[in-house]
Amino acid sequence: MSGHLSLSIFLDHASTTPLDPAVGAVMVEVLQGPLGIGNPSSSTHEYGRAAAAVIEQARVEIARLINADTQDLVFTSGATEADNLAVLGLARGRAHQGRHVVTARTEHKAVLDPCKQLEKRGWQVSWLEPARDGRITAESLAAALRDDTQLVSIMHANNETGVVQDIAALAAVCRERAVFLHCDAAQSAARLPIDVHALGIDLLSLSAHKMYGPKGVGALWVSPRARPWLEPLMWGGGHERGLRPGTLATHQIAGFGEAANRVRERRDHDAAHVEHLVAVFREALQGLKDIVWNDHPQFRLPGLVSISVLGVEGESLIAAMPGIAVSSGAACDSAVGEPSYVLRAQGVAPELAQSTLRISFGRFNSEVEAQQAAAILHSAVAELRDRDAPGPPAGEGWHMGMAGSLREGARIRAYLRTRPAPAGESAAEPAAASSIEALEFRAVTCPAVRAVLDELQRRCVGRPLADPAFGGPRDWAREFALPIEKLGRLLLVEDALRAAVAAALK
Ligand SMILES: *Cc1c(COP(=O)(O)O)cnc(C)c1O
């Protein structure tokens, strides 16, 4: 089942981490043995009590990782649910005190979307802009707080850029104004030390699968101060001190606990290891020109690099590197020319943001893999830049038309060469009677649009210049089953073609 996947190097640990084998072993034992039989809420028999003991053991390990008290942890299905519970639960519980919350534009969707829901229901939300380096300053937070502010939600480390916030400083601002602070620590928990008391925060979200544990389980830490104000989002049995009903997933939680245990033992070692891999990777990319590193030189998540590559299209770059599993900072197919909101909020120019890669190293990556990844990236960039190299020289019968720009996420150059009409047929306008001898493109665009270019290149040869019958964006979109979002890029293709034809007709 997994055989053919093992060929590419997994460098996407910010999206999820592979299960640590020691965690897997604990989970299998619970899942298949007697410990997994009982319902942890069944206190009338030993099966239930044994399952409850497994849960309590996991609670101890997770609490220890963040220096919390075990009774303040609420198990959830992951950090998304923990974020929702924190933001919606606290806002609802404090609604009669005031309806204003503060967050940052660079937060994870699991915080942004609940805040947008609050906005729709009459709350006011202040969306903080980070400084150029991605950090939220204490001053900007202080300026956003109002008398009716109930909650601030700021993440510890950003999932796209790895920028680490000064949570203790932000918490101090919140404390002074008696406002609750929630912190999403899904990215940082496996890589940076966290002490909820020292930070002075009120709520903290965790996810097991970002720390070499299983997917589908996480936790919200709730301070005793915030606890009375937190309203549950679901009802049905009073589990987790009334905050999150439902039978606890014993094997998942056992895995989460063991993952936390392993992180506690290995975190500093892991962090040094992945930072070493980053250094190896950077070093190997020394010769690559026109790239920008977006990750913070100082306040950074160990192991995460964010690189923008000038002059290439993001989706093509990912497609050109099947040997490495990395994440793009932009999705050309989610919306035309709308690259990562996190990078844009951080002031990264659109032409750079659209071609951004997030590479996140993990516990099981090796130095050789870091070198291989750099070599793969290097040659992919060289190849893509070559595809956009200026085409056949004008003057030798070639006519060029261009549309788009790197800023728009796509730039198309069409080169046409014509053949004069056979003697005798030549009319008053010889150019109009000629035919297309060759068509070539040089383009910065996504693979889907490139396929259209390849087909047009074949199809147009021999057509009369006066009636080339290229078709148009809507025809191409239909023929190639492209999503509507690609229409903008197809329009650029049409513009470039028309411009080339116009030049040839002159
Ligand atoms: C992954 C992640 C989440 C979502 O966690 P799940 O456990 O997958 O729901 C939330 N916030 C951040 C910052 C993340 O990186």
Short mmCIF file of C-alpha atoms and ligand atoms in Angstrom, two decimals:
data_model
loop_
_atom_site.label_atom_id
_atom_site.label_comp_id
_atom_site.label_asym_id
_atom_site.label_seq_id
_atom_site.Cartn_x
_atom_site.Cartn_y
_atom_site.Cartn_z
CA MET A 1 0.00 0.00 0.00
CA SER A 2 2.78 2.43 0.89
CA GLY A 3 5.52 1.00 -1.33
CA HIS A 4 5.61 3.52 -4.15
CA LEU A 5 5.17 6.50 -1.80
CA SER A 6 8.50 5.95 -0.14
CA LEU A 7 10.31 7.24 -3.24
CA SER A 8 9.83 10.91 -2.52
CA ILE A 9 11.44 12.65 0.43
CA PHE A 10 8.86 13.86 2.95
CA LEU A 11 9.64 17.51 3.74
CA ASP A 12 6.20 18.69 4.77
CA HIS A 13 6.28 18.29 8.54
CA ALA A 14 4.40 21.55 9.06
CA SER A 15 1.37 19.92 7.46
CA THR A 16 1.69 16.71 9.44
CA THR A 17 4.35 14.40 10.81
CA PRO A 18 4.86 10.68 10.34
CA LEU A 19 3.96 8.55 13.33
CA ASP A 20 6.93 7.81 15.56
CA PRO A 21 7.27 4.00 15.68
CA ALA A 22 7.28 4.08 19.49
CA VAL A 23 3.94 5.91 19.38
CA GLY A 24 2.56 3.38 16.90
CA ALA A 25 3.57 0.54 19.21
CA VAL A 26 1.71 2.07 22.16
CA MET A 27 -1.37 2.65 20.02
CA VAL A 28 -1.45 -0.88 18.65
CA GLU A 29 -1.11 -2.29 22.15
CA VAL A 30 -4.06 -0.25 23.37
CA LEU A 31 -6.14 -0.84 20.28
CA GLN A 32 -5.69 -4.59 20.19
CA GLY A 33 -5.23 -5.47 23.84
CA PRO A 34 -7.49 -5.42 26.89
CA LEU A 35 -6.79 -1.73 27.60
CA GLY A 36 -8.74 -0.74 24.52
CA ILE A 37 -11.90 -2.67 25.35
CA GLY A 38 -13.58 -0.54 27.96
CA ASN A 39 -15.21 2.86 27.76
CA PRO A 40 -13.08 5.20 29.86
CA SER A 41 -16.27 6.60 31.43
CA SER A 42 -17.38 3.16 32.65
CA SER A 43 -16.30 3.10 36.26
CA THR A 44 -18.28 0.00 37.20
CA HIS A 45 -15.78 -2.53 35.84
CA GLU A 46 -12.07 -3.01 35.42
CA TYR A 47 -12.13 -2.57 31.63
CA GLY A 48 -13.48 0.94 32.00
CA ARG A 49 -11.10 1.76 34.83
CA ALA A 50 -8.11 0.43 32.85
CA ALA A 51 -9.04 2.61 29.86
CA ALA A 52 -9.47 5.61 32.16
CA ALA A 53 -6.00 4.95 33.56
CA VAL A 54 -4.56 5.00 30.03
CA ILE A 55 -6.21 8.37 29.45
CA GLU A 56 -4.92 9.76 32.73
CA GLN A 57 -1.39 8.62 31.95
CA ALA A 58 -1.58 10.44 28.59
CA ARG A 59 -2.94 13.53 30.31
CA VAL A 60 0.07 13.54 32.62
CA GLU A 61 2.52 13.32 29.72
CA ILE A 62 0.83 16.07 27.71
CA ALA A 63 0.40 18.32 30.73
CA ARG A 64 4.08 17.88 31.55
CA LEU A 65 5.09 18.95 28.06
CA ILE A 66 3.51 22.37 28.56
CA ASN A 67 3.87 22.59 32.35
CA ALA A 68 0.12 22.45 32.89
CA ASP A 69 -2.12 20.75 35.44
CA THR A 70 -3.70 17.57 34.13
CA GLN A 71 -7.26 18.58 34.99
CA ASP A 72 -6.99 21.63 32.72
CA LEU A 73 -6.62 19.63 29.50
CA VAL A 74 -9.63 19.01 27.28
CA PHE A 75 -9.20 16.36 24.59
CA THR A 76 -10.52 17.28 21.17
CA SER A 77 -10.35 15.91 17.64
CA GLY A 78 -7.34 18.13 16.88
CA ALA A 79 -6.13 21.70 16.96
CA THR A 80 -8.93 22.86 14.65
CA GLU A 81 -11.53 21.84 17.19
CA ALA A 82 -9.43 23.20 20.04
CA ASP A 83 -9.20 26.57 18.26
CA ASN A 84 -12.95 26.60 17.61
CA LEU A 85 -13.69 25.72 21.22
CA ALA A 86 -11.35 28.44 22.47
CA VAL A 87 -12.56 31.23 20.19
CA LEU A 88 -16.27 30.47 19.91
CA GLY A 89 -16.58 29.01 23.42
CA LEU A 90 -15.00 31.97 25.13
CA ALA A 91 -16.69 34.59 22.97
CA ARG A 92 -20.09 33.04 23.66
CA GLY A 93 -19.38 32.62 27.34
CA ARG A 94 -18.38 36.28 27.62
CA ALA A 95 -20.98 37.68 25.23
CA HIS A 96 -22.82 39.59 27.95
CA GLN A 97 -19.54 41.29 28.94
CA GLY A 98 -18.77 42.56 25.44
CA ARG A 99 -18.47 41.41 21.88
CA HIS A 100 -15.03 42.32 20.62
CA VAL A 101 -12.19 39.92 19.82
CA VAL A 102 -8.71 40.54 18.42
CA THR A 103 -6.71 38.25 16.19
CA ALA A 104 -4.11 38.53 13.40
CA ARG A 105 -4.50 38.19 9.65
CA THR A 106 -1.72 35.60 9.67
CA GLU A 107 -3.53 33.11 11.91
CA HIS A 108 -4.45 29.61 10.82
CA LYS A 109 -7.88 29.17 9.20
CA ALA A 110 -8.95 27.27 12.33
CA VAL A 111 -8.86 30.64 14.14
CA LEU A 112 -9.72 32.99 11.26
CA ASP A 113 -12.90 31.16 10.26
CA PRO A 114 -14.44 31.01 13.75
CA CYS A 115 -13.65 34.74 14.08
CA LYS A 116 -15.44 35.38 10.78
CA GLN A 117 -18.42 33.43 12.10
CA LEU A 118 -18.45 35.65 15.17
CA GLU A 119 -18.35 38.70 12.91
CA LYS A 120 -21.42 37.45 11.05
CA ARG A 121 -23.24 37.07 14.34
CA GLY A 122 -22.64 40.59 15.55
CA TRP A 123 -19.24 40.45 17.23
CA GLN A 124 -16.57 42.92 16.19
CA VAL A 125 -13.19 41.54 15.22
CA SER A 126 -9.95 43.51 14.94
CA TRP A 127 -7.55 41.88 12.47
CA LEU A 128 -3.97 42.79 13.38
CA GLU A 129 -1.39 43.21 10.61
CA PRO A 130 2.03 41.81 11.41
CA ALA A 131 5.15 43.92 10.99
CA ARG A 132 7.35 43.25 7.95
CA ASP A 133 9.11 40.45 9.80
CA GLY A 134 5.82 38.69 10.51
CA ARG A 135 5.66 39.54 14.20
CA ILE A 136 2.80 41.16 16.05
CA THR A 137 4.10 43.93 18.25
CA ALA A 138 2.89 44.48 21.81
CA GLU A 139 2.17 48.10 20.83
CA SER A 140 -0.15 47.14 17.97
CA LEU A 141 -1.96 44.68 20.23
CA ALA A 142 -2.32 47.25 23.02
CA ALA A 143 -3.72 49.75 20.52
CA ALA A 144 -6.36 47.25 19.35
CA LEU A 145 -7.68 46.41 22.82
CA ARG A 146 -10.95 48.09 23.85
CA ASP A 147 -13.03 48.14 26.98
CA ASP A 148 -15.30 45.48 25.50
CA THR A 149 -12.51 43.17 24.25
CA GLN A 150 -12.97 39.65 25.60
CA LEU A 151 -10.44 37.54 23.78
CA VAL A 152 -7.20 37.77 21.84
CA SER A 153 -6.06 34.84 19.70
CA ILE A 154 -2.47 34.83 18.46
CA MET A 155 -0.58 31.74 17.36
CA HIS A 156 2.79 30.74 18.79
CA ALA A 157 4.52 29.83 15.50
CA ASN A 158 3.14 30.43 12.03
CA ASN A 159 2.44 27.37 9.92
CA GLU A 160 3.57 28.96 6.64
CA THR A 161 6.55 31.07 7.58
CA GLY A 162 7.53 29.60 10.95
CA VAL A 163 7.70 33.08 12.48
CA VAL A 164 7.52 32.79 16.27
CA GLN A 165 5.58 35.39 18.23
CA ASP A 166 6.62 36.85 21.56
CA ILE A 167 3.64 35.32 23.36
CA ALA A 168 4.84 36.31 26.85
CA ALA A 169 4.98 39.99 25.83
CA LEU A 170 1.54 39.82 24.21
CA ALA A 171 0.15 37.99 27.24
CA ALA A 172 1.44 40.75 29.51
CA VAL A 173 -0.55 43.30 27.49
CA CYS A 174 -3.67 41.14 27.77
CA ARG A 175 -3.25 40.58 31.52
CA GLU A 176 -2.97 44.29 32.17
CA ARG A 177 -6.31 44.82 30.44
CA ALA A 178 -7.92 41.65 31.88
CA VAL A 179 -8.43 40.14 28.44
CA PHE A 180 -8.11 36.39 27.79
CA LEU A 181 -5.35 35.23 25.44
CA HIS A 182 -5.64 32.08 23.36
CA CYS A 183 -2.56 30.69 21.64
CA ASP A 184 -2.50 28.09 18.87
CA ALA A 185 0.65 26.06 19.51
CA ALA A 186 0.00 23.29 16.98
CA GLN A 187 3.22 24.09 15.10
CA SER A 188 5.50 24.83 18.00
CA ALA A 189 4.73 22.18 20.61
CA ALA A 190 7.16 19.62 19.15
CA ARG A 191 9.90 22.14 18.43
CA LEU A 192 9.97 24.82 21.11
CA PRO A 193 9.69 24.74 24.89
CA ILE A 194 6.25 25.80 26.12
CA ASP A 195 5.30 26.68 29.69
CA VAL A 196 1.73 27.91 29.89
CA HIS A 197 2.25 29.49 33.29
CA ALA A 198 5.45 31.29 32.37
CA LEU A 199 3.81 32.56 29.18
CA GLY A 200 0.86 33.90 31.15
CA ILE A 201 -1.78 32.76 28.67
CA ASP A 202 -5.28 31.41 29.22
CA LEU A 203 -5.91 28.88 26.45
CA LEU A 204 -3.56 26.80 24.31
CA SER A 205 -4.30 24.49 21.36
CA LEU A 206 -2.33 21.34 20.57
CA SER A 207 -2.45 18.75 17.81
CA ALA A 208 -1.00 15.22 18.13
CA HIS A 209 -0.24 14.78 14.44
CA LYS A 210 2.12 17.76 14.40
CA MET A 211 4.25 16.02 17.02
CA TYR A 212 4.74 12.54 15.55
CA GLY A 213 1.46 11.33 17.05
CA PRO A 214 -1.75 10.18 15.38
CA LYS A 215 -4.07 12.33 13.28
CA GLY A 216 -7.50 13.09 14.69
CA VAL A 217 -6.68 14.02 18.26
CA GLY A 218 -5.60 17.19 20.01
CA ALA A 219 -6.23 19.17 23.14
CA LEU A 220 -7.18 22.55 24.48
CA TRP A 221 -5.53 23.64 27.67
CA VAL A 222 -7.89 25.89 29.63
CA SER A 223 -6.62 27.93 32.58
CA PRO A 224 -8.70 27.82 35.75
CA ARG A 225 -9.26 31.55 35.20
CA ALA A 226 -10.84 31.04 31.77
CA ARG A 227 -12.65 27.81 32.62
CA PRO A 228 -15.86 29.35 34.05
CA TRP A 229 -16.27 31.48 30.93
CA LEU A 230 -15.85 28.76 28.35
CA GLU A 231 -19.08 27.54 26.81
CA PRO A 232 -18.99 24.08 25.20
CA LEU A 233 -19.76 23.82 21.50
CA MET A 234 -21.39 20.41 21.80
CA TRP A 235 -23.60 18.73 24.34
CA GLY A 236 -24.04 15.10 25.23
CA GLY A 237 -22.74 13.54 28.41
CA GLY A 238 -20.57 15.95 30.32
CA HIS A 239 -17.20 14.38 29.44
CA GLU A 240 -14.04 16.44 29.82
CA ARG A 241 -15.53 18.46 32.69
CA GLY A 242 -18.51 19.38 30.55
CA LEU A 243 -16.45 21.03 27.84
CA ARG A 244 -16.30 18.31 25.21
CA PRO A 245 -18.75 15.44 25.22
CA GLY A 246 -18.21 12.06 23.57
CA THR A 247 -16.43 8.81 24.40
CA LEU A 248 -12.71 9.43 24.52
CA ALA A 249 -10.66 7.65 21.84
CA THR A 250 -8.39 5.66 24.16
CA HIS A 251 -5.87 4.52 21.54
CA GLN A 252 -5.61 7.98 19.96
CA ILE A 253 -5.08 9.66 23.30
CA ALA A 254 -2.56 7.00 24.37
CA GLY A 255 -0.64 7.76 21.16
CA PHE A 256 -0.86 11.50 21.83
CA GLY A 257 0.53 10.92 25.33
CA GLU A 258 3.44 8.84 24.07
CA ALA A 259 4.13 11.43 21.35
CA ALA A 260 4.29 14.15 24.02
CA ASN A 261 6.56 11.96 26.11
CA ARG A 262 8.93 11.45 23.16
CA VAL A 263 8.91 15.19 22.39
CA ARG A 264 9.84 15.98 25.96
CA GLU A 265 12.79 13.60 25.76
CA ARG A 266 13.93 14.59 22.29
CA ARG A 267 12.77 18.13 21.60
CA ASP A 268 16.09 19.92 21.94
CA HIS A 269 17.89 17.18 20.04
CA ASP A 270 15.20 17.24 17.31
CA ALA A 271 15.35 21.02 17.05
CA ALA A 272 19.14 21.02 16.66
CA HIS A 273 18.88 18.23 14.08
CA VAL A 274 16.30 19.98 11.87
CA GLU A 275 18.12 23.31 12.12
CA HIS A 276 21.27 21.54 10.98
CA LEU A 277 19.31 20.20 7.99
CA VAL A 278 18.14 23.73 7.22
CA ALA A 279 21.75 24.91 7.27
CA VAL A 280 22.81 22.08 4.94
CA PHE A 281 19.91 22.88 2.61
CA ARG A 282 20.70 26.61 2.53
CA GLU A 283 24.35 25.97 1.93
CA ALA A 284 23.56 23.67 -0.99
CA LEU A 285 21.39 26.39 -2.54
CA GLN A 286 24.09 29.06 -2.39
CA GLY A 287 24.46 29.21 -6.16
CA LEU A 288 20.76 29.68 -6.90
CA LYS A 289 20.05 33.26 -7.91
CA ASP A 290 16.95 35.36 -7.28
CA ILE A 291 15.48 33.54 -4.34
CA VAL A 292 14.13 35.12 -1.17
CA TRP A 293 14.05 33.47 2.26
CA ASN A 294 10.85 34.43 4.09
CA ASP A 295 11.49 32.67 7.37
CA HIS A 296 12.69 34.76 10.29
CA PRO A 297 16.45 34.66 10.93
CA GLN A 298 15.98 34.77 14.68
CA PHE A 299 12.42 34.11 15.84
CA ARG A 300 11.93 30.97 13.82
CA LEU A 301 10.38 27.55 14.08
CA PRO A 302 13.25 25.05 13.94
CA GLY A 303 13.29 23.10 10.68
CA LEU A 304 11.00 25.29 8.59
CA VAL A 305 12.13 27.31 5.60
CA SER A 306 10.00 29.40 3.29
CA ILE A 307 11.55 30.31 -0.05
CA SER A 308 10.18 32.49 -2.84
CA VAL A 309 11.66 31.82 -6.26
CA LEU A 310 11.53 34.75 -8.63
CA GLY A 311 10.53 34.14 -12.23
CA VAL A 312 8.82 30.77 -11.91
CA GLU A 313 5.22 29.78 -11.35
CA GLY A 314 4.54 28.06 -8.05
CA GLU A 315 2.41 25.16 -9.20
CA SER A 316 4.84 24.29 -12.01
CA LEU A 317 7.68 24.33 -9.55
CA ILE A 318 5.95 21.82 -7.26
CA ALA A 319 5.04 19.69 -10.29
CA ALA A 320 8.66 19.74 -11.47
CA MET A 321 9.88 18.22 -8.19
CA PRO A 322 8.13 14.86 -7.74
CA GLY A 323 11.14 13.71 -5.71
CA ILE A 324 10.30 15.91 -2.75
CA ALA A 325 7.03 16.35 -0.88
CA VAL A 326 6.80 20.05 -0.02
CA SER A 327 4.02 22.57 0.27
CA SER A 328 3.41 25.63 -1.89
CA GLY A 329 2.71 29.03 -0.42
CA ALA A 330 0.16 29.63 -3.11
CA ALA A 331 -2.53 27.68 -4.83
CA CYS A 332 -2.82 28.69 -8.44
CA ASP A 333 -6.03 26.67 -8.66
CA SER A 334 -7.72 28.13 -5.59
CA ALA A 335 -8.02 31.59 -7.07
CA VAL A 336 -6.14 33.30 -9.83
CA GLY A 337 -3.44 35.57 -8.57
CA GLU A 338 -4.36 35.18 -4.95
CA PRO A 339 -1.32 33.73 -3.30
CA SER A 340 -0.87 32.99 0.37
CA TYR A 341 -2.69 35.48 2.58
CA VAL A 342 -0.04 34.95 5.24
CA LEU A 343 2.82 35.99 2.96
CA ARG A 344 0.81 38.86 1.51
CA ALA A 345 -0.07 40.11 5.00
CA GLN A 346 3.65 39.99 5.74
CA GLY A 347 4.28 42.30 2.80
CA VAL A 348 5.73 39.74 0.38
CA ALA A 349 5.14 40.93 -3.21
CA PRO A 350 2.57 38.90 -5.18
CA GLU A 351 5.09 37.80 -7.83
CA LEU A 352 7.17 36.31 -5.06
CA ALA A 353 4.34 35.00 -2.90
CA GLN A 354 2.88 33.01 -5.80
CA SER A 355 6.10 31.05 -6.17
CA THR A 356 6.78 30.24 -2.54
CA LEU A 357 7.73 26.86 -1.15
CA ARG A 358 7.47 25.76 2.43
CA ILE A 359 9.98 23.09 3.28
CA SER A 360 9.75 21.64 6.77
CA PHE A 361 12.26 19.09 7.97
CA GLY A 362 11.48 16.52 10.64
CA ARG A 363 12.88 14.05 13.12
CA PHE A 364 13.47 11.30 10.56
CA ASN A 365 15.04 13.32 7.73
CA SER A 366 18.74 12.91 7.04
CA GLU A 367 21.51 15.20 5.87
CA VAL A 368 21.66 13.35 2.55
CA GLU A 369 17.96 14.05 2.05
CA ALA A 370 18.52 17.76 2.71
CA GLN A 371 21.26 17.78 0.05
CA GLN A 372 19.12 15.83 -2.42
CA ALA A 373 16.20 18.20 -1.85
CA ALA A 374 18.41 21.20 -2.60
CA ALA A 375 19.73 19.55 -5.78
CA ILE A 376 16.17 18.74 -6.93
CA LEU A 377 15.03 22.30 -6.28
CA HIS A 378 18.07 23.72 -8.01
CA SER A 379 17.55 21.80 -11.23
CA ALA A 380 13.77 22.34 -11.26
CA VAL A 381 14.23 26.10 -11.00
CA ALA A 382 16.88 26.07 -13.74
CA GLU A 383 14.58 24.10 -16.03
CA LEU A 384 11.57 26.33 -15.43
CA ARG A 385 13.56 29.52 -15.88
CA ASP A 386 14.81 28.09 -19.14
CA ARG A 387 11.25 27.62 -20.35
CA ASP A 388 10.76 31.34 -19.96
CA ALA A 389 14.04 32.26 -21.61
CA PRO A 390 13.52 34.68 -24.50
CA GLY A 391 12.41 32.75 -27.57
CA PRO A 392 13.42 32.83 -31.23
CA PRO A 393 14.86 36.21 -32.21
CA ALA A 394 12.56 38.66 -33.87
CA GLY A 395 13.65 39.62 -37.39
CA GLU A 396 14.27 36.09 -38.56
CA GLY A 397 10.67 35.80 -39.57
CA TRP A 398 9.41 35.44 -35.98
CA HIS A 399 6.75 37.73 -34.56
CA MET A 400 6.20 37.99 -30.84
CA GLY A 401 3.14 38.75 -28.72
CA MET A 402 3.24 38.97 -24.95
CA ALA A 403 0.64 39.17 -22.17
CA GLY A 404 0.62 38.99 -18.39
CA SER A 405 3.39 39.55 -15.89
CA LEU A 406 5.03 37.77 -13.01
CA ARG A 407 2.93 39.94 -10.75
CA GLU A 408 -0.21 38.42 -12.24
CA GLY A 409 1.20 34.95 -11.68
CA ALA A 410 1.51 34.17 -15.40
CA ARG A 411 3.43 35.60 -18.32
CA ILE A 412 2.93 34.26 -21.83
CA ARG A 413 5.10 34.99 -24.87
CA ALA A 414 3.84 33.64 -28.22
CA TYR A 415 6.26 33.45 -31.16
CA LEU A 416 4.86 33.05 -34.69
CA ARG A 417 6.68 32.44 -37.92
CA THR A 418 4.79 32.75 -41.16
CA ARG A 419 5.17 31.30 -44.62
CA PRO A 420 4.21 33.48 -47.58
CA ALA A 421 1.29 32.35 -49.74
CA PRO A 422 2.32 30.40 -52.89
CA ALA A 423 3.11 32.71 -55.82
CA GLY A 424 0.10 33.72 -57.92
CA GLU A 425 -2.31 33.52 -54.97
CA SER A 426 -0.81 36.57 -53.40
CA ALA A 427 -3.44 39.20 -52.98
CA ALA A 428 -3.25 42.90 -52.32
CA GLU A 429 -2.17 42.12 -48.75
CA PRO A 430 0.47 39.40 -48.91
CA ALA A 431 0.78 39.09 -45.12
CA ALA A 432 -2.89 38.20 -44.70
CA ALA A 433 -2.61 35.42 -47.24
CA SER A 434 0.37 33.78 -45.55
CA SER A 435 0.08 30.80 -43.24
CA ILE A 436 1.51 29.84 -39.86
CA GLU A 437 4.71 27.91 -40.24
CA ALA A 438 5.57 27.59 -36.58
CA LEU A 439 4.23 28.64 -33.19
CA GLU A 440 6.23 28.56 -29.98
CA PHE A 441 5.54 29.68 -26.46
CA ARG A 442 7.76 30.83 -23.64
CA ALA A 443 5.68 30.95 -20.51
CA VAL A 444 5.62 31.27 -16.77
CA THR A 445 2.41 29.48 -15.94
CA CYS A 446 0.90 26.43 -14.28
CA PRO A 447 1.02 22.90 -15.76
CA ALA A 448 -2.68 22.97 -16.72
CA VAL A 449 -2.30 26.06 -18.90
CA ARG A 450 0.99 24.75 -20.26
CA ALA A 451 -0.87 21.71 -21.61
CA VAL A 452 -3.12 24.09 -23.56
CA LEU A 453 -0.06 25.87 -24.96
CA ASP A 454 1.47 22.58 -26.10
CA GLU A 455 -1.73 21.65 -27.91
CA LEU A 456 -2.08 25.08 -29.58
CA GLN A 457 1.51 24.81 -30.73
CA ARG A 458 0.65 21.60 -32.65
CA ARG A 459 -2.75 22.65 -33.85
CA CYS A 460 -1.96 25.99 -35.44
CA VAL A 461 0.77 24.94 -37.83
CA GLY A 462 -0.38 25.37 -41.44
CA ARG A 463 -3.41 27.50 -40.59
CA PRO A 464 -3.89 30.67 -42.64
CA LEU A 465 -2.81 33.73 -40.67
CA ALA A 466 -6.04 35.52 -41.57
CA ASP A 467 -8.08 32.72 -40.00
CA PRO A 468 -5.92 30.87 -37.50
CA ALA A 469 -8.91 29.29 -35.68
CA PHE A 470 -7.12 29.20 -32.34
CA GLY A 471 -10.36 28.99 -30.46
CA GLY A 472 -10.62 30.99 -27.27
CA PRO A 473 -10.40 30.72 -23.48
CA ARG A 474 -13.85 29.20 -23.07
CA ASP A 475 -13.21 26.55 -25.72
CA TRP A 476 -9.89 25.63 -24.16
CA ALA A 477 -11.32 25.53 -20.66
CA ARG A 478 -14.03 23.13 -21.87
CA GLU A 479 -11.71 20.99 -23.96
CA PHE A 480 -9.12 20.60 -21.21
CA ALA A 481 -11.68 20.47 -18.39
CA LEU A 482 -9.99 23.37 -16.63
CA PRO A 483 -11.61 25.01 -13.62
CA ILE A 484 -13.10 28.46 -14.02
CA GLU A 485 -10.21 29.95 -12.00
CA LYS A 486 -7.89 29.29 -14.93
CA LEU A 487 -9.85 31.55 -17.23
CA GLY A 488 -7.73 34.57 -16.32
CA ARG A 489 -4.59 32.79 -17.47
CA LEU A 490 -6.28 31.54 -20.64
CA LEU A 491 -7.24 35.11 -21.45
CA LEU A 492 -3.54 35.97 -21.28
CA VAL A 493 -2.84 33.16 -23.74
CA GLU A 494 -5.41 34.60 -26.13
CA ASP A 495 -3.99 38.10 -25.75
CA ALA A 496 -0.47 36.89 -26.48
CA LEU A 497 -1.64 34.99 -29.56
CA ARG A 498 -3.59 37.94 -30.89
CA ALA A 499 -0.64 40.23 -30.34
CA ALA A 500 1.65 37.84 -32.23
CA VAL A 501 -0.80 37.61 -35.13
CA ALA A 502 -1.16 41.40 -35.19
CA ALA A 503 2.62 41.74 -35.32
CA ALA A 504 2.80 39.24 -38.18
CA LEU A 505 0.09 41.06 -40.13
CA LYS A 506 1.91 44.36 -39.98
C1 LIG B 1 -2.21 21.92 11.71
C2 LIG B 1 -2.64 23.13 12.38
C3 LIG B 1 -3.95 23.26 12.86
C4 LIG B 1 -4.98 22.18 12.65
O1 LIG B 1 -4.72 21.06 13.45
P1 LIG B 1 -5.56 19.74 13.25
O2 LIG B 1 -5.15 18.89 14.39
O3 LIG B 1 -5.17 19.18 11.93
O4 LIG B 1 -7.00 20.10 13.30
C5 LIG B 1 -4.29 24.43 13.51
N1 LIG B 1 -3.40 25.42 13.66
C6 LIG B 1 -2.14 25.33 13.22
C7 LIG B 1 -1.20 26.46 13.43
C8 LIG B 1 -1.73 24.19 12.54
O5 LIG B 1 -0.49 24.14 12.08
#
